[in-house]
Amino acid sequence: MTKQAIGILETKGLTCLVNGTDAMLKSANVTLAGPMRQIGSAMCNIVIQGDVAAVKAAIDAGAAAASQTGTVLSAHVIARPDAAIEDILPKVAKAAGRAKK
């Protein structure tokens, strides 16, 4: 795994997750590990990657912002995760190329 940490923000409701994700991406040098995922019963989550300090700062900022507009169910940082974790993280779909005419 090329990144040093992953962070997971889980909320009840999409609006507060979008608000939290916006705050995370603006507050620190982190990247999304994949698209937002809807779990069910209004629960949804997002996974970010980056340096340990950046992920911690981003998760703190994201949880604070999300809690202003909804319910934060979980906000967690995993520092230096095992390489096997990469297999279960959401993947960003590659854009399909257009066919040449």
Coordinates of N, CA and C in Angstrom, one line a residue:
M1 N 0.9 -1.2 0.0 CA 0.0 0.0 0.0 C 0.9 1.2 0.0
T2 N 0.7 2.1 -0.9 CA 1.5 3.3 -1.1 C 1.2 4.4 0.0
K3 N 0.0 4.4 0.5 CA -0.4 5.4 1.5 C -0.1 4.9 2.9
Q4 N 0.1 5.8 3.8 CA 0.5 5.3 5.2 C -0.7 5.1 6.1
A5 N -1.9 5.7 5.8 CA -3.1 5.5 6.6 C -4.3 5.6 5.8
I6 N -5.4 5.0 6.4 CA -6.7 5.2 5.8 C -7.7 5.7 6.9
G7 N -8.7 6.5 6.5 CA -9.7 7.0 7.4 C -11.0 6.7 6.9
I8 N -12.0 6.4 7.8 CA -13.3 6.0 7.4 C -14.3 6.9 8.1
L9 N -15.2 7.5 7.4 CA -16.2 8.4 8.0 C -17.6 7.7 7.6
E10 N -18.4 7.4 8.6 CA -19.7 6.8 8.4 C -20.7 7.7 9.0
T11 N -21.8 8.0 8.2 CA -22.8 8.9 8.7 C -24.2 8.3 8.4
K12 N -25.2 8.9 9.1 CA -26.6 8.5 8.8 C -27.1 9.7 7.9
G13 N -27.2 9.4 6.6 CA -27.7 10.4 5.7 C -26.6 10.9 4.7
L14 N -26.9 11.1 3.5 CA -26.0 11.5 2.5 C -25.5 12.9 2.6
T15 N -26.4 13.8 3.0 CA -26.1 15.2 3.1 C -25.0 15.5 4.0
C16 N -25.0 14.9 5.2 CA -23.9 15.2 6.2 C -22.7 14.5 5.7
L17 N -22.7 13.4 5.0 CA -21.5 12.7 4.5 C -20.9 13.6 3.4
V18 N -21.6 14.2 2.5 CA -21.1 15.1 1.5 C -20.4 16.3 2.2
N19 N -21.1 16.8 3.2 CA -20.6 18.0 4.0 C -19.2 17.6 4.6
G20 N -19.2 16.4 5.3 CA -18.0 15.9 5.9 C -16.9 15.7 4.9
T21 N -17.2 15.1 3.8 CA -16.2 14.8 2.8 C -15.6 16.1 2.2
D22 N -16.4 17.0 2.0 CA -15.9 18.3 1.5 C -14.9 18.9 2.5
A23 N -15.3 18.9 3.8 CA -14.4 19.4 4.8 C -13.1 18.6 4.9
M24 N -13.2 17.3 4.7 CA -11.9 16.5 4.8 C -11.0 16.8 3.7
L25 N -11.5 16.9 2.4 CA -10.7 17.2 1.3 C -10.1 18.6 1.3
K26 N -10.8 19.5 1.9 CA -10.3 20.9 2.0 C -9.3 21.1 3.2
S27 N -9.3 20.2 4.2 CA -8.5 20.5 5.4 C -7.2 19.8 5.3
A28 N -7.0 18.8 4.5 CA -5.7 18.1 4.5 C -5.4 17.5 3.2
N29 N -4.1 17.1 3.0 CA -3.7 16.5 1.7 C -4.1 15.0 1.7
V30 N -5.3 14.7 1.5 CA -5.8 13.3 1.4 C -6.5 13.1 0.1
T31 N -6.7 11.8 -0.2 CA -7.4 11.4 -1.5 C -8.5 10.4 -1.1
L32 N -9.5 10.4 -2.0 CA -10.6 9.5 -1.8 C -10.1 8.1 -2.3
A33 N -10.5 7.1 -1.5 CA -10.1 5.7 -1.9 C -11.1 5.1 -2.9
G34 N -12.2 5.8 -3.0 CA -13.3 5.3 -3.9 C -14.5 6.1 -3.8
P35 N -15.6 5.8 -4.4 CA -16.8 6.6 -4.3 C -17.5 6.4 -3.0
M36 N -18.4 7.3 -2.7 CA -19.2 7.2 -1.4 C -20.0 5.9 -1.6
R37 N -20.2 5.2 -0.5 CA -21.0 3.9 -0.6 C -22.2 4.0 0.4
Q38 N -23.3 3.7 -0.2 CA -24.6 3.6 0.6 C -24.7 2.2 1.2
I39 N -24.8 2.1 2.5 CA -24.8 0.8 3.1 C -26.2 0.3 3.3
G40 N -27.2 1.2 3.6 CA -28.6 0.8 3.8 C -29.0 1.5 5.1
S41 N -30.4 1.6 5.2 CA -31.0 2.2 6.4 C -30.4 3.6 6.6
A42 N -30.1 4.3 5.5 CA -29.6 5.7 5.4 C -28.2 5.8 5.8
M43 N -27.5 4.7 6.1 CA -26.1 4.8 6.5 C -25.2 4.8 5.2
C44 N -24.2 5.6 5.2 CA -23.3 5.7 4.1 C -21.9 6.0 4.6
N45 N -20.9 5.7 3.8 CA -19.5 5.9 4.3 C -18.6 6.4 3.1
I46 N -17.4 6.8 3.5 CA -16.4 7.2 2.6 C -15.0 6.8 3.2
V47 N -14.1 6.5 2.3 CA -12.7 6.1 2.8 C -11.7 7.0 2.1
I48 N -10.8 7.6 2.9 CA -9.8 8.4 2.4 C -8.4 7.8 2.7
Q49 N -7.4 8.3 2.0 CA -6.0 7.8 2.2 C -5.1 8.9 2.2
G50 N -3.9 8.7 2.9 CA -2.9 9.8 3.0 C -1.9 9.5 4.1
D51 N -1.1 10.5 4.4 CA -0.2 10.4 5.6 C -1.0 10.3 6.9
V52 N -0.4 9.7 7.9 CA -1.2 9.5 9.1 C -1.7 10.8 9.7
A53 N -0.8 11.8 9.8 CA -1.3 13.1 10.4 C -2.3 13.8 9.5
A54 N -2.2 13.7 8.2 CA -3.2 14.3 7.3 C -4.5 13.6 7.4
V55 N -4.5 12.3 7.5 CA -5.8 11.5 7.6 C -6.5 11.8 8.9
K56 N -5.7 11.9 10.0 CA -6.2 12.2 11.3 C -6.9 13.6 11.3
A57 N -6.2 14.6 10.8 CA -6.7 15.9 10.7 C -8.0 16.0 9.8
A58 N -8.0 15.3 8.7 CA -9.1 15.3 7.8 C -10.3 14.6 8.5
I59 N -10.1 13.5 9.1 CA -11.2 12.8 9.8 C -11.8 13.7 10.9
D60 N -11.0 14.3 11.7 CA -11.5 15.2 12.7 C -12.3 16.3 12.1
A61 N -11.8 17.0 11.1 CA -12.5 18.1 10.4 C -13.8 17.6 9.8
G62 N -13.8 16.4 9.1 CA -14.9 15.8 8.5 C -16.0 15.4 9.4
A63 N -15.6 14.8 10.6 CA -16.6 14.4 11.6 C -17.3 15.7 12.2
A64 N -16.5 16.7 12.4 CA -17.1 17.9 13.0 C -18.1 18.6 12.0
A65 N -17.7 18.7 10.8 CA -18.6 19.3 9.8 C -19.8 18.4 9.6
A66 N -19.7 17.1 9.5 CA -20.8 16.2 9.3 C -21.8 16.3 10.4
S67 N -21.3 16.4 11.6 CA -22.1 16.4 12.8 C -23.0 17.7 12.9
Q68 N -22.6 18.7 12.2 CA -23.4 19.9 12.1 C -24.7 19.8 11.3
T69 N -24.7 18.8 10.4 CA -25.8 18.7 9.5 C -26.5 17.3 9.6
G70 N -26.0 16.4 10.5 CA -26.6 15.1 10.6 C -25.9 14.3 11.7
T71 N -26.0 13.0 11.6 CA -25.5 12.1 12.6 C -24.2 11.4 12.1
V72 N -23.1 11.5 12.9 CA -21.9 10.8 12.6 C -22.0 9.5 13.4
L73 N -21.9 8.3 12.6 CA -22.0 7.0 13.3 C -20.6 6.6 13.7
S74 N -19.6 6.9 12.9 CA -18.2 6.4 13.1 C -17.2 7.3 12.4
A75 N -16.1 7.5 13.0 CA -15.0 8.2 12.3 C -13.7 7.6 12.9
H76 N -13.0 6.9 12.0 CA -11.9 6.1 12.5 C -10.7 6.2 11.5
V77 N -9.5 6.2 12.1 CA -8.2 6.2 11.4 C -7.5 4.9 11.6
I78 N -7.0 4.3 10.6 CA -6.1 3.1 10.7 C -4.8 3.5 10.2
A79 N -3.8 3.7 11.1 CA -2.4 4.1 10.7 C -1.7 2.8 10.3
R80 N -1.0 3.0 9.2 CA -0.1 1.9 8.6 C -0.9 0.6 8.5
P81 N -2.0 0.5 7.8 CA -2.7 -0.8 7.7 C -1.9 -1.8 6.9
D82 N -2.3 -3.1 7.2 CA -1.7 -4.2 6.5 C -2.0 -4.1 5.0
A83 N -1.1 -4.6 4.2 CA -1.2 -4.6 2.8 C -2.5 -5.3 2.3
A84 N -3.0 -6.3 3.0 CA -4.2 -7.0 2.6 C -5.4 -6.2 2.7
I85 N -5.4 -5.1 3.4 CA -6.5 -4.2 3.5 C -6.9 -3.6 2.2
E86 N -5.9 -3.4 1.3 CA -6.1 -2.8 0.0 C -7.0 -3.6 -0.8
D87 N -7.1 -4.9 -0.6 CA -8.0 -5.7 -1.4 C -9.5 -5.5 -1.1
I88 N -9.8 -5.0 0.1 CA -11.2 -4.8 0.5 C -11.6 -3.3 0.4
L89 N -10.7 -2.4 0.1 CA -11.1 -1.0 0.0 C -11.8 -0.8 -1.3
P90 N -12.7 0.2 -1.3 CA -13.4 0.5 -2.6 C -12.5 1.0 -3.6
K91 N -12.7 0.6 -4.9 CA -11.8 1.0 -6.0 C -12.5 2.1 -6.8
V92 N -11.8 3.0 -7.3 CA -12.3 4.1 -8.2 C -12.4 3.4 -9.6
A93 N -13.5 3.5 -10.2 CA -13.7 2.9 -11.6 C -13.0 3.8 -12.6
K94 N -12.2 3.1 -13.5 CA -11.5 3.9 -14.5 C -12.6 4.3 -15.6
A95 N -12.4 5.5 -16.1 CA -13.3 6.0 -17.1 C -13.1 5.2 -18.4
A96 N -14.2 4.8 -19.0 CA -14.2 4.0 -20.2 C -13.8 5.0 -21.4
G97 N -12.9 4.5 -22.2 CA -12.5 5.4 -23.3 C -13.6 5.3 -24.4
R98 N -13.6 6.4 -25.2 CA -14.6 6.5 -26.3 C -14.1 5.7 -27.5
A99 N -15.0 5.1 -28.2 CA -14.6 4.3 -29.4 C -14.3 5.3 -30.5
K100 N -13.2 5.0 -31.2 CA -12.8 5.9 -32.3 C -13.6 5.6 -33.5
K101 N -14.0 6.7 -34.2 CA -14.8 6.6 -35.4 C -14.0 6.7 -36.6

